[in-house]
C-alpha positions as a printed NumPy array, in Angstrom:
array([[ 24.161, 265.629, 205.   ],
       [ 24.074, 266.693, 201.364],
       [ 25.829, 263.497, 200.345],
       [ 23.265, 261.423, 202.221],
       [ 20.401, 263.226, 200.476],
       [ 21.979, 262.606, 197.126],
       [ 22.436, 258.954, 198.044],
       [ 18.786, 258.485, 199.041],
       [ 17.315, 260.342, 196.075],
       [ 19.625, 258.829, 193.461],
       [ 18.03 , 255.366, 193.139],
       [ 14.555, 256.911, 193.263],
       [ 15.282, 259.245, 190.379],
       [ 16.947, 256.374, 188.503],
       [ 13.804, 254.265, 188.859],
       [ 11.72 , 257.241, 187.767],
       [ 13.835, 257.475, 184.619],
       [ 13.368, 253.764, 183.989],
       [  9.615, 254.19 , 184.447],
       [  9.543, 256.933, 181.83 ],
       [ 11.617, 254.733, 179.527],
       [  9.006, 251.96 , 179.804],
       [  6.301, 254.402, 178.756],
       [  8.301, 255.716, 175.814],
       [  9.133, 252.179, 174.667],
       [  5.437, 251.207, 174.845],
       [  4.379, 254.249, 172.818],
       [  7.064, 253.525, 170.191],
       [  6.076, 249.864, 170.082],
       [  2.44 , 250.726, 169.388],
       [  3.414, 253.321, 166.809],
       [  5.256, 250.603, 164.869],
       [  2.42 , 248.095, 165.376],
       [ -0.38 , 250.44 , 164.301],
       [  1.752, 251.747, 161.429],
       [  2.209, 248.214, 160.109],
       [ -1.484, 247.399, 160.484],
       [ -2.264, 250.484, 158.411],
       [  0.381, 250.027, 155.682],
       [  1.461, 246.356, 155.889],
       [  4.689, 247.25 , 154.131],
       [  6.457, 244.186, 155.564],
       [  5.421, 240.577, 155.216],
       [  3.646, 239.09 , 158.277],
       [  6.754, 236.994, 159.043],
       [  9.059, 240.013, 158.985],
       [  6.627, 242.   , 161.121],
       [  6.364, 239.065, 163.539],
       [ 10.149, 239.175, 163.983],
       [ 10.209, 242.879, 164.875],
       [  7.066, 242.468, 166.999],
       [  8.811, 239.972, 169.269],
       [ 11.753, 242.309, 169.784],
       [  9.485, 245.268, 170.485],
       [  7.225, 243.632, 173.031],
       [ 10.218, 242.025, 174.747],
       [ 11.787, 245.47 , 175.104],
       [  8.712, 246.802, 176.919],
       [  8.441, 243.66 , 179.024],
       [ 12.104, 243.675, 180.037],
       [ 12.12 , 247.319, 181.027],
       [  8.886, 247.106, 183.003],
       [  9.803, 243.898, 184.817],
       [ 13.269, 245.226, 185.594],
       [ 11.748, 248.339, 187.12 ],
       [  9.41 , 246.273, 189.278],
       [ 12.214, 243.923, 190.336],
       [ 14.41 , 246.837, 191.374],
       [ 11.534, 248.404, 193.288],
       [ 11.208, 245.148, 195.2  ],
       [ 14.958, 245.069, 195.806],
       [ 15.514, 241.978, 193.635],
       [ 18.746, 242.861, 191.85 ],
       [ 19.466, 239.248, 190.877],
       [ 16.194, 238.984, 188.968],
       [ 16.951, 242.197, 187.102],
       [ 20.478, 241.015, 186.269],
       [ 19.103, 237.789, 184.725],
       [ 16.085, 239.383, 183.095],
       [ 17.915, 242.071, 181.142],
       [ 20.358, 239.701, 179.337],
       [ 17.523, 237.286, 178.498],
       [ 15.379, 240.014, 176.993],
       [ 18.477, 241.524, 175.359],
       [ 19.094, 238.266, 173.488],
       [ 15.551, 238.282, 172.097],
       [ 15.812, 241.939, 171.106],
       [ 19.179, 241.283, 169.409],
       [ 17.779, 238.245, 167.581],
       [ 14.818, 240.24 , 166.298],
       [ 17.1  , 243.022, 165.08 ],
       [ 19.411, 240.522, 163.349],
       [ 16.677, 238.501, 161.639],
       [ 14.841, 241.662, 160.642],
       [ 17.982, 243.194, 159.102],
       [ 18.908, 239.97 , 157.287],
       [ 15.374, 238.785, 156.581],
       [ 15.719, 238.027, 152.855],
       [ 18.88 , 236.027, 153.403],
       [ 17.646, 234.083, 156.414],
       [ 14.037, 233.454, 155.36 ],
       [ 14.249, 233.234, 151.577],
       [ 17.756, 232.038, 150.685],
       [ 18.801, 229.781, 153.595],
       [ 15.816, 227.669, 154.628],
       [ 17.053, 224.53 , 156.36 ],
       [ 20.54 , 225.924, 156.87 ],
       [ 22.142, 228.575, 159.094],
       [ 25.594, 229.862, 159.902],
       [ 27.404, 228.885, 163.119],
       [ 26.809, 232.273, 164.757],
       [ 23.082, 232.029, 163.882],
       [ 22.905, 228.627, 165.54 ],
       [ 24.57 , 230.082, 168.63 ],
       [ 22.074, 232.951, 168.618],
       [ 19.266, 230.399, 168.301],
       [ 20.534, 228.546, 171.39 ],
       [ 20.536, 231.785, 173.339],
       [ 17.013, 232.595, 172.112],
       [ 15.73 , 229.222, 173.332],
       [ 17.357, 229.586, 176.757],
       [ 16.043, 233.151, 177.093],
       [ 12.476, 232.171, 176.196],
       [ 12.608, 229.247, 178.569],
       [ 13.635, 231.61 , 181.369],
       [ 10.865, 234.095, 180.586],
       [  8.384, 231.244, 180.339],
       [  9.415, 229.933, 183.757],
       [  9.322, 233.474, 185.164],
       [  5.765, 234.128, 183.98 ],
       [  4.115, 230.684, 184.08 ],
       [  6.114, 228.518, 186.463],
       [  7.592, 225.056, 186.478],
       [  4.7  , 223.104, 184.934],
       [  4.647, 224.9  , 181.605],
       [  8.439, 225.052, 181.51 ],
       [  8.456, 221.281, 181.99 ],
       [  6.005, 220.856, 179.127],
       [  8.122, 222.892, 176.722],
       [ 11.372, 221.165, 177.703],
       [  9.617, 217.795, 177.474],
       [  8.491, 218.517, 173.895],
       [ 12.019, 219.533, 172.93 ],
       [ 13.524, 216.391, 174.466],
       [ 10.863, 214.272, 172.744],
       [ 11.651, 215.935, 169.416],
       [ 15.366, 215.074, 169.695],
       [ 15.078, 211.58 , 171.198],
       [ 11.862, 210.397, 169.574],
       [ 13.708, 207.418, 168.07 ],
       [ 14.082, 206.091, 171.631],
       [ 10.358, 206.253, 172.352],
       [  8.66 , 202.868, 171.915],
       [  5.242, 202.281, 170.417],
       [  2.93 , 204.541, 168.486],
       [  4.442, 207.761, 169.836],
       [  7.939, 207.044, 168.551],
       [  9.42 , 208.928, 165.596],
       [ 12.742, 209.288, 163.778],
       [ 14.097, 211.956, 166.114],
       [ 16.061, 215.024, 165.039],
       [ 19.498, 216.513, 165.475],
       [ 20.195, 219.57 , 167.623],
       [ 20.705, 221.696, 164.509],
       [ 17.379, 220.579, 163.073],
       [ 15.745, 221.546, 166.372],
       [ 17.356, 224.994, 166.214],
       [ 16.118, 225.407, 162.64 ],
       [ 12.585, 224.318, 163.531],
       [ 12.385, 226.65 , 166.522],
       [ 14.368, 229.716, 165.465],
       [ 16.478, 230.09 , 162.344],
       [ 13.903, 229.093, 159.72 ],
       [ 11.507, 231.665, 161.288],
       [  8.701, 229.054, 161.339],
       [  8.879, 228.225, 165.054],
       [  8.964, 230.998, 167.626],
       [  8.321, 233.542, 164.858],
       [  5.636, 231.417, 163.193],
       [  1.926, 231.68 , 162.553],
       [  0.793, 232.058, 166.18 ],
       [  3.262, 234.887, 166.764],
       [  2.104, 236.584, 163.591],
       [ -1.533, 236.147, 164.636],
       [ -0.756, 237.668, 168.03 ],
       [  1.022, 240.598, 166.408],
       [ -1.67 , 241.382, 163.85 ],
       [ -5.009, 240.393, 165.455],
       [ -4.66 , 240.038, 169.212],
       [ -2.301, 242.936, 169.913],
       [ -4.542, 245.814, 168.748],
       [ -7.469, 244.478, 170.784],
       [ -5.318, 244.388, 173.89 ],
       [ -4.321, 247.984, 173.157],
       [ -8.035, 248.738, 173.072],
       [ -8.319, 247.028, 176.466],
       [ -5.441, 249.103, 177.815],
       [ -7.153, 252.297, 176.68 ],
       [-10.413, 251.187, 178.29 ],
       [ -8.558, 250.693, 181.578],
       [ -6.852, 254.088, 181.328],
       [-10.031, 256.012, 180.497],
       [-11.986, 254.421, 183.348],
       [-14.311, 252.163, 181.367],
       [-14.148, 249.497, 184.021],
       [-15.24 , 251.976, 186.643],
       [-18.275, 252.52 , 184.426],
       [-18.76 , 248.756, 184.112],
       [-18.754, 248.46 , 187.894],
       [-21.317, 251.243, 188.173],
       [-23.574, 249.492, 185.654],
       [-23.073, 246.19 , 187.456],
       [-24.149, 247.744, 190.754],
       [-27.251, 249.218, 189.133],
       [-28.136, 245.883, 187.524],
       [-27.298, 243.696, 190.483],
       [-28.614, 246.01 , 193.185],
       [-32.167, 245.114, 192.222],
       [-31.929, 241.498, 193.406],
       [-31.099, 239.852, 196.716],
       [-27.679, 238.6  , 195.625],
       [-26.583, 242.045, 194.486],
       [-23.011, 242.122, 195.826],
       [-22.184, 238.66 , 194.489],
       [-23.757, 239.356, 191.097],
       [-21.659, 242.501, 190.79 ],
       [-18.567, 240.328, 191.217],
       [-19.775, 238.025, 188.459],
       [-20.612, 240.818, 186.016],
       [-17.466, 242.87 , 186.501],
       [-15.085, 239.891, 186.614],
       [-16.629, 238.189, 183.609],
       [-16.513, 241.291, 181.421],
       [-12.934, 242.155, 182.377],
       [-11.87 , 238.496, 182.154],
       [-13.148, 238.311, 178.592],
       [-10.59 , 240.927, 177.604],
       [ -7.471, 240.235, 179.608],
       [ -7.128, 236.57 , 178.573],
       [ -5.999, 235.083, 181.895],
       [ -8.344, 233.813, 184.592],
       [ -5.512, 233.882, 187.117],
       [ -4.645, 237.529, 186.436],
       [ -8.327, 238.453, 186.434],
       [ -8.959, 236.729, 189.763],
       [ -6.075, 238.699, 191.256],
       [ -7.125, 242.016, 189.728],
       [-10.895, 242.069, 190.244],
       [-10.852, 239.709, 193.228],
       [ -8.909, 242.244, 195.29 ],
       [-12.08 , 244.351, 195.181],
       [-14.952, 241.9  , 194.87 ],
       [-13.894, 239.294, 197.455],
       [-13.524, 241.716, 200.42 ],
       [-16.82 , 243.318, 199.39 ],
       [-18.616, 239.949, 199.458],
       [-17.026, 239.054, 202.792],
       [-18.099, 242.386, 204.286],
       [-21.668, 241.602, 203.288],
       [-21.524, 238.481, 205.485],
       [-20.62 , 235.819, 202.913],
       [-18.241, 233.047, 203.913],
       [-14.715, 233.521, 202.614],
       [-14.534, 230.272, 200.67 ],
       [-17.811, 231.029, 198.881],
       [-16.688, 234.569, 198.007],
       [-13.434, 233.152, 196.623],
       [-15.315, 230.488, 194.674],
       [-17.609, 233.036, 193.063],
       [-14.661, 235.175, 191.962],
       [-12.736, 232.147, 190.634],
       [-15.744, 230.982, 188.589],
       [-16.511, 234.461, 187.27 ],
       [-12.902, 235.008, 186.204],
       [-12.794, 231.601, 184.519],
       [-16.134, 231.872, 182.71 ],
       [-15.208, 235.298, 181.375],
       [-12.775, 233.577, 179.013],
       [-15.64 , 232.302, 176.845],
       [-17.642, 235.528, 176.648],
       [-17.903, 237.178, 173.215],
       [-16.651, 239.286, 171.57 ],
       [-13.007, 238.812, 172.649],
       [-13.198, 235.432, 174.433],
       [ -9.784, 235.901, 176.041],
       [ -8.135, 236.256, 172.59 ],
       [ -9.073, 232.657, 171.654],
       [-11.702, 233.803, 169.175],
       [ -8.976, 235.202, 166.918],
       [ -6.986, 231.964, 166.961],
       [-10.105, 229.889, 166.304],
       [-11.064, 232.087, 163.35 ],
       [ -7.58 , 231.618, 161.919],
       [ -7.661, 227.822, 162.325],
       [-11.138, 227.482, 160.838],
       [-10.443, 229.955, 158.058],
       [-13.646, 231.879, 158.72 ],
       [-14.499, 235.466, 159.605],
       [-13.885, 236.436, 163.222],
       [-17.512, 237.545, 163.533],
       [-18.678, 234.006, 162.711],
       [-16.769, 232.697, 165.729],
       [-18.352, 235.323, 167.958],
       [-21.857, 234.52 , 166.705],
       [-21.302, 230.792, 167.231],
       [-20.321, 231.413, 170.817],
       [-23.315, 233.512, 171.877],
       [-25.74 , 230.703, 172.771],
       [-23.178, 228.613, 174.723],
       [-22.058, 231.726, 176.603],
       [-25.666, 232.607, 177.426],
       [-26.211, 229.109, 178.88 ],
       [-23.107, 229.415, 181.035],
       [-23.793, 232.95 , 182.244],
       [-27.421, 232.237, 183.134],
       [-26.593, 229.083, 185.059],
       [-23.726, 230.713, 186.951],
       [-25.835, 233.758, 187.832],
       [-28.515, 231.482, 189.321],
       [-25.896, 229.47 , 191.196],
       [-24.373, 232.644, 192.62 ],
       [-27.823, 233.801, 193.712],
       [-28.461, 230.573, 195.617],
       [-24.95 , 230.66 , 197.102],
       [-25.439, 234.257, 198.292],
       [-28.824, 233.664, 199.937],
       [-27.557, 230.454, 201.545],
       [-25.237, 232.564, 203.699],
       [-28.051, 234.907, 204.711],
       [-25.652, 237.741, 203.918],
       [-26.653, 241.374, 203.462],
       [-26.515, 241.78 , 199.693],
       [-27.991, 245.286, 199.49 ],
       [-25.788, 247.673, 197.564],
       [-25.549, 251.422, 197.758],
       [-23.493, 253.692, 195.538],
       [-22.15 , 255.475, 198.587],
       [-20.325, 252.291, 199.586],
       [-18.257, 252.338, 196.375],
       [-18.359, 255.827, 194.889],
       [-18.404, 259.323, 196.35 ],
       [-21.315, 260.406, 194.16 ],
       [-23.602, 259.158, 191.452],
       [-23.163, 260.267, 187.861],
       [-25.375, 263.049, 186.577],
       [-27.521, 262.569, 183.491],
       [-25.059, 264.652, 181.485],
       [-22.136, 262.517, 182.655],
       [-23.974, 259.337, 181.719],
       [-24.612, 260.641, 178.207],
       [-21.016, 261.692, 177.646],
       [-19.606, 258.47 , 179.091],
       [-22.032, 256.467, 176.958],
       [-20.84 , 258.301, 173.839],
       [-17.217, 258.096, 174.892],
       [-17.176, 254.319, 175.067],
       [-20.182, 253.52 , 172.89 ],
       [-18.94 , 255.165, 169.702],
       [-15.688, 253.115, 169.437],
       [-17.541, 249.902, 170.274],
       [-20.195, 250.745, 167.676],
       [-17.444, 251.321, 165.112],
       [-15.97 , 247.923, 165.952],
       [-19.332, 246.207, 165.5  ],
       [-20.013, 248.079, 162.245],
       [-16.691, 247.326, 160.573],
       [-16.593, 243.718, 161.709],
       [-20.255, 242.806, 161.363],
       [-21.653, 244.934, 158.584],
       [-18.823, 246.35 , 156.467],
       [-16.94 , 243.009, 156.744],
       [-13.54 , 244.636, 157.16 ],
       [-10.603, 242.574, 158.351],
       [ -9.977, 242.146, 162.063],
       [ -6.809, 244.274, 161.847],
       [ -8.465, 247.182, 160.078],
       [-11.527, 247.065, 162.341],
       [ -9.296, 247.066, 165.434],
       [ -7.226, 249.958, 164.032],
       [-10.31 , 252.132, 163.467],
       [-11.628, 251.171, 166.905],
       [ -8.383, 252.199, 168.611],
       [ -8.304, 255.517, 166.712],
       [-11.925, 256.198, 167.638],
       [-11.246, 255.278, 171.277],
       [ -8.349, 257.719, 171.471],
       [-10.418, 260.515, 169.89 ],
       [-13.502, 260.05 , 172.044],
       [-11.422, 259.228, 175.121],
       [ -9.539, 262.513, 174.875],
       [-12.184, 264.863, 173.441],
       [-15.442, 263.814, 175.156],
       [-14.366, 264.803, 178.694],
       [-13.106, 268.166, 177.372],
       [-16.4  , 268.825, 175.601],
       [-18.235, 267.796, 178.762],
       [-16.319, 270.411, 180.754],
       [-17.411, 273.072, 178.287],
       [-21.034, 271.995, 178.424],
       [-21.217, 271.6  , 182.201],
       [-19.234, 274.743, 182.994],
       [-17.06 , 272.802, 185.43 ],
       [-14.334, 274.408, 187.506],
       [-11.842, 272.208, 185.653],
       [-11.137, 273.88 , 182.324],
       [-11.421, 272.037, 179.015],
       [ -7.697, 272.541, 178.374],
       [ -6.752, 271.037, 181.741],
       [ -9.066, 268.09 , 181.069],
       [ -7.594, 267.652, 177.581],
       [ -4.063, 267.461, 178.982],
       [ -5.201, 265.01 , 181.642],
       [ -6.785, 262.726, 179.064],
       [ -3.709, 262.851, 176.829],
       [ -1.747, 261.574, 179.828],
       [ -4.363, 258.833, 180.294],
       [ -3.958, 257.889, 176.622],
       [ -0.214, 257.462, 177.061],
       [ -0.882, 255.407, 180.181],
       [ -3.334, 253.311, 178.128],
       [ -0.671, 252.583, 175.529],
       [  1.647, 251.45 , 178.292],
       [ -1.073, 249.387, 179.985],
       [ -1.952, 247.711, 176.681],
       [  1.671, 246.662, 176.108],
       [  1.996, 245.31 , 179.645],
       [ -1.244, 243.304, 179.235],
       [  0.001, 241.984, 175.905],
       [  3.514, 240.976, 177.011],
       [  2.75 , 237.746, 178.963],
       [  0.313, 236.572, 176.287],
       [  2.899, 237.299, 173.599],
       [  5.592, 235.388, 175.503],
       [  3.519, 232.264, 175.893],
       [  2.157, 232.302, 172.34 ],
       [  5.655, 232.755, 170.924],
       [  6.755, 229.68 , 172.874],
       [  3.61 , 227.713, 171.935],
       [  4.193, 228.655, 168.291],
       [  7.522, 226.88 , 168.546],
       [  5.953, 223.892, 170.287],
       [  3.309, 223.634, 167.571],
       [  5.984, 223.631, 164.875],
       [  7.789, 220.785, 166.674],
       [  4.504, 218.894, 166.895],
       [  4.031, 219.269, 163.133],
       [  7.638, 218.278, 162.391],
       [  7.474, 215.113, 164.489],
       [  3.948, 214.131, 163.388],
       [  2.618, 214.103, 166.936],
       [ -1.008, 215.018, 166.077],
       [ -1.426, 211.907, 163.95 ],
       [  0.113, 209.785, 166.706],
       [ -2.12 , 211.324, 169.355],
       [ -5.072, 210.535, 167.1  ],
       [ -4.161, 206.838, 167.053],
       [ -3.567, 206.815, 170.788],
       [ -6.861, 208.564, 171.507],
       [ -8.784, 206.096, 169.384],
       [ -7.061, 203.147, 171.067],
       [ -7.699, 204.43 , 174.585],
       [-11.321, 205.347, 173.9  ],
       [-12.08 , 202.128, 172.074],
       [-13.688, 204.223, 169.355],
       [-16.415, 205.367, 171.76 ],
       [-17.166, 209.069, 171.248],
       [-18.001, 209.824, 174.875],
       [-14.749, 208.337, 176.145],
       [-12.797, 210.209, 173.465],
       [-14.378, 213.54 , 174.493],
       [-13.684, 212.898, 178.176],
       [-10.052, 211.998, 177.379],
       [ -9.765, 215.156, 175.269],
       [-11.149, 217.217, 178.142],
       [ -8.621, 215.646, 180.511],
       [ -5.767, 216.597, 178.161],
       [ -7.147, 220.146, 177.919],
       [ -7.296, 220.462, 181.71 ],
       [ -3.721, 219.265, 182.037],
       [ -2.558, 221.645, 179.296],
       [ -4.441, 224.503, 180.928],
       [ -2.457, 224.294, 184.168],
       [ -0.39 , 227.413, 184.601],
       [ -1.004, 229.014, 181.204],
       [ -3.599, 231.379, 179.717],
       [ -6.685, 229.877, 178.081],
       [ -5.602, 230.809, 174.561],
       [ -2.32 , 228.88 , 174.908],
       [ -4.025, 225.779, 176.309],
       [ -6.646, 225.942, 173.563],
       [ -3.979, 226.193, 170.849],
       [ -2.247, 223.022, 172.017],
       [ -5.409, 220.912, 172.249],
       [ -6.631, 222.357, 168.964],
       [ -3.492, 220.974, 167.323],
       [ -3.451, 217.632, 169.17 ],
       [ -7.098, 216.663, 169.74 ],
       [ -9.415, 218.521, 167.363],
       [ -8.194, 216.826, 164.121],
       [ -9.04 , 213.432, 165.658],
       [-12.555, 214.535, 166.581],
       [-13.114, 215.795, 163.042],
       [-11.557, 213.013, 160.979],
       [-12.218, 209.93 , 163.097],
       [-15.437, 210.767, 164.969],
       [-17.161, 212.949, 162.385],
       [-17.636, 215.983, 164.63 ],
       [-18.092, 219.287, 162.81 ],
       [-14.922, 221.406, 162.88 ],
       [-16.481, 224.385, 164.678],
       [-18.08 , 222.066, 167.238],
       [-14.78 , 220.258, 167.878],
       [-12.961, 223.548, 168.353],
       [-15.569, 224.92 , 170.747],
       [-15.556, 221.655, 172.69 ],
       [-11.846, 221.895, 173.331],
       [-11.979, 225.646, 173.876],
       [-14.485, 225.285, 176.721],
       [-12.494, 222.362, 178.112],
       [ -9.32 , 224.49 , 178.077],
       [-10.64 , 226.895, 180.708],
       [-11.497, 224.158, 183.223],
       [ -7.99 , 224.096, 184.745],
       [ -8.746, 227.385, 186.494],
       [-11.161, 225.71 , 188.924],
       [-10.204, 222.025, 188.728],
       [ -8.25 , 220.715, 191.744],
       [ -5.571, 219.914, 192.659],
       [ -4.053, 222.924, 190.842],
       [ -7.038, 225.249, 190.144],
       [ -4.94 , 228.38 , 189.699],
       [ -7.884, 230.833, 189.738],
       [ -9.159, 229.239, 192.946],
       [ -5.669, 229.425, 194.484],
       [ -5.461, 233.178, 193.894],
       [ -9.03 , 233.83 , 195.029],
       [ -8.634, 231.7  , 198.159],
       [ -5.447, 233.566, 199.009],
       [ -7.212, 236.921, 198.796],
       [-10.137, 235.634, 200.868],
       [ -7.825, 233.903, 203.375],
       [-10.001, 230.836, 202.872],
       [ -9.373, 227.098, 202.722],
       [ -8.33 , 226.086, 199.197],
       [-10.24 , 222.796, 199.097],
       [-13.468, 224.348, 200.387],
       [-13.062, 227.054, 197.759],
       [-12.647, 224.428, 195.041],
       [-15.693, 222.526, 196.278],
       [-17.877, 225.645, 196.182],
       [-16.489, 226.625, 192.753],
       [-17.237, 223.163, 191.308],
       [-20.834, 223.388, 192.554],
       [-21.299, 226.847, 191.019],
       [-19.645, 225.987, 187.683],
       [-20.858, 222.392, 187.35 ],
       [-22.567, 222.939, 183.949],
       [-19.263, 224.177, 182.538],
       [-17.899, 220.642, 182.887],
       [-20.889, 219.232, 181.007],
       [-21.064, 221.784, 178.159],
       [-18.14 , 220.343, 176.106],
       [-19.975, 216.997, 175.992],
       [-23.265, 218.774, 175.261],
       [-21.719, 220.445, 172.207],
       [-20.739, 217.086, 170.725],
       [-24.13 , 215.438, 171.223],
       [-26.095, 218.6  , 170.348],
       [-24.096, 219.997, 167.413],
       [-26.838, 222.517, 166.639],
       [-25.711, 224.523, 169.672],
       [-22.634, 225.705, 167.786],
       [-23.798, 227.5  , 164.67 ],
       [-22.271, 230.395, 162.753],
       [-25.727, 231.234, 161.398],
       [-28.048, 230.439, 164.341],
       [-31.74 , 230.043, 163.689],
       [-34.826, 228.877, 165.548],
       [-33.405, 225.373, 166.024],
       [-30.249, 226.693, 167.685],
       [-32.247, 228.91 , 170.033],
       [-34.691, 226.093, 170.889],
       [-31.875, 223.623, 171.513],
       [-30.046, 226.253, 173.541],
       [-33.127, 226.801, 175.701],
       [-33.409, 223.06 , 176.4  ],
       [-29.726, 222.72 , 177.295],
       [-29.995, 225.81 , 179.49 ],
       [-32.846, 224.175, 181.405],
       [-30.588, 221.179, 181.939],
       [-27.838, 223.452, 183.258],
       [-30.301, 225.177, 185.578],
       [-31.473, 221.779, 186.838],
       [-27.885, 220.913, 187.807],
       [-27.446, 224.283, 189.485],
       [-30.726, 223.965, 191.366],
       [-29.842, 220.493, 192.546],
       [-26.364, 221.378, 193.773],
       [-26.837, 224.895, 195.141],
       [-30.449, 225.443, 196.238],
       [-30.819, 225.73 , 200.053],
       [-33.223, 222.793, 200.498],
       [-34.807, 222.286, 203.918],
       [-34.509, 218.5  , 204.165],
       [-32.865, 215.778, 206.168],
       [-29.333, 214.8  , 205.12 ],
       [-30.43 , 211.61 , 203.41 ],
       [-33.182, 213.224, 201.358],
       [-30.955, 216.202, 200.595],
       [-28.242, 213.959, 199.171],
       [-30.776, 212.016, 197.119],
       [-32.309, 215.224, 195.755],
       [-28.981, 216.771, 194.834],
       [-27.663, 213.641, 193.111],
       [-30.953, 212.942, 191.345],
       [-31.384, 216.474, 189.993],
       [-27.748, 216.578, 188.882],
       [-28.15 , 213.34 , 186.914],
       [-31.368, 214.612, 185.355],
       [-29.633, 217.899, 184.414],
       [-26.718, 216.103, 182.78 ],
       [-29.11 , 213.984, 180.712],
       [-31.053, 217.02 , 179.597],
       [-27.842, 218.808, 178.583],
       [-26.21 , 215.917, 176.747],
       [-28.737, 213.293, 175.598],
       [-29.682, 214.103, 171.991],
       [-33.233, 212.692, 172.067],
       [-35.898, 215.416, 172.444],
       [-38.24 , 213.209, 174.469],
       [-35.545, 212.598, 177.093],
       [-34.846, 216.313, 177.352],
       [-38.51 , 217.198, 177.786],
       [-39.024, 214.439, 180.358],
       [-36.034, 215.648, 182.348],
       [-37.273, 219.232, 182.271],
       [-40.713, 218.036, 183.433],
       [-39.066, 216.302, 186.409],
       [-37.221, 219.502, 187.31 ],
       [-40.37 , 221.634, 187.064],
       [-42.259, 219.164, 189.22 ],
       [-39.556, 219.228, 191.917],
       [-39.261, 223.007, 191.746],
       [-42.995, 223.62 , 192.064],
       [-43.413, 220.899, 194.672],
       [-40.689, 222.425, 196.849],
       [-42.268, 225.866, 196.618],
       [-45.743, 224.651, 197.48 ],
       [-45.045, 221.895, 200.003],
       [-41.981, 223.276, 201.809],
       [-42.277, 227.049, 201.402],
       [-46.011, 226.94 , 201.976],
       [-46.985, 228.84 , 198.841],
       [-50.507, 228.444, 197.592],
       [-49.49 , 229.261, 194.043],
       [-46.186, 228.158, 192.514],
       [-45.337, 231.636, 191.255],
       [-47.453, 233.795, 193.499],
       [-46.603, 237.129, 195.079],
       [-44.959, 235.404, 198.024],
       [-41.989, 234.192, 195.952],
       [-38.888, 235.933, 197.173],
       [-36.03 , 233.694, 196.116]])
């Protein structure tokens, strides 16, 4: 009997030890990362090398633990050697950095080439494990193209390269997998994801949900709007619409269904909210940092330029969700008792506001006013978040005279801080993996001259017509966005497509980047793949195609905005003025026209309904994209006339905006 007890408790205690090891590795990883951000004693390249090894250590340990918990020993046995290769490579290149990076560019020893081969195979495995066959196929396809480019006919052909040259470009020269994107991830993106991990651990998203319920509970579509608000805010930080749909959708979708909403509509709302969150300032799913690096401008300028487009998208989606919710005649009333045991007291609201408001205020101050670097601003924000996250609840216990002592609360919050460090590393790991791989892909693109060849091909296919070029660029962005986070898809199209828009079509650089950035998120809701819709439909147990149809109706303006940016360049401005706001208001009216046409519950015959929906959609597209002011104003006048006419003639209202309006 004793032997049996030992046998049953042994694996459990072993997994517990592995779990503790993951936490310790995450804390050590962040200690190294924050220490480098503060001192910068190593060059960015050298830090990028050790960063890859560190995050792979955390990833390998955590994924191994989860695989063993699920009983998948084979996965663990493959995962550990793959991650071990990457950790060994980082240790080797870090220890021999001067020799490898400074003295032997374009040349490596036989054992370094063998290590490089193992690094490539390991990264390909991790890429497949995290992002599936499509992205793995893309990476392998680029590598094959790089080697056998001399066999490719036409404009896309190139001189090709040997296997050793490929190994140098990807690994041994430290310009590929350890290149600029990896360094950007290590220095800019990583500390912000640590901030996100701390927010999760301290319960900030519980507070966000409370605020969303307060804000959304005042309108008829309250439950659905809560899904939009919470999913969009969280999606802005975590950088993956698929992960966000799985995380927040597990709560929001059942809630919407319980209110009486159809499953496919609930799934569609969650998919759209998770996708649109990628463009919300200030984090923008980590893409803002990459865009700032490419444009060579301050990060804050990218955030400012994205405010008006994000406002257009959020407003139009909120209206679409409202119409979708009331179409189902669902019960959208929300009560705190349905979600939380009790409401927060005034004292709790003050302390929670200070707890999360002070670090965010510090971030805004150092980025926006003091003009500190992104790294330094993020470092101070993380430090402030740890201090307020640990101390504020303890002080609150002293002030409130709670049964829980301040010391007990302090210990509890220290544990939450450690959990936040672990959560931040786990959030970072998949993004780091894909950006390390994309960094290598980008270096191969540069070596083979692909961007210039894509430029020629794009011009030939579009016939030099700007609209066709933009639509082709959007199609490439959607294809690249399948199965990978937004930031990775954006990076690839920024390398391949944006230079053509700028040099050959005269589009402003920031406009071209924002055009492709918005296009890069479309894969989340574009069939036949639509990964965010797949996840949401699975949670809702709804039909995938009906979910995609509802999502496309809700997010229709998102497909028009990239074109609108090109033909209304004033929308994207790093120093917005009255013209930007006026133009933004006009484009927003166009977006609302599309939403009204596609989603409003008209009471008409099928023929008239189809005519109204198509007509209003066409008018909305013209208002959003056509650059002439007279056309925009005429289109808005048509929308207003239809809107008022429907209210008066169908709803029986004597005044278009009288007291009887309830929708």
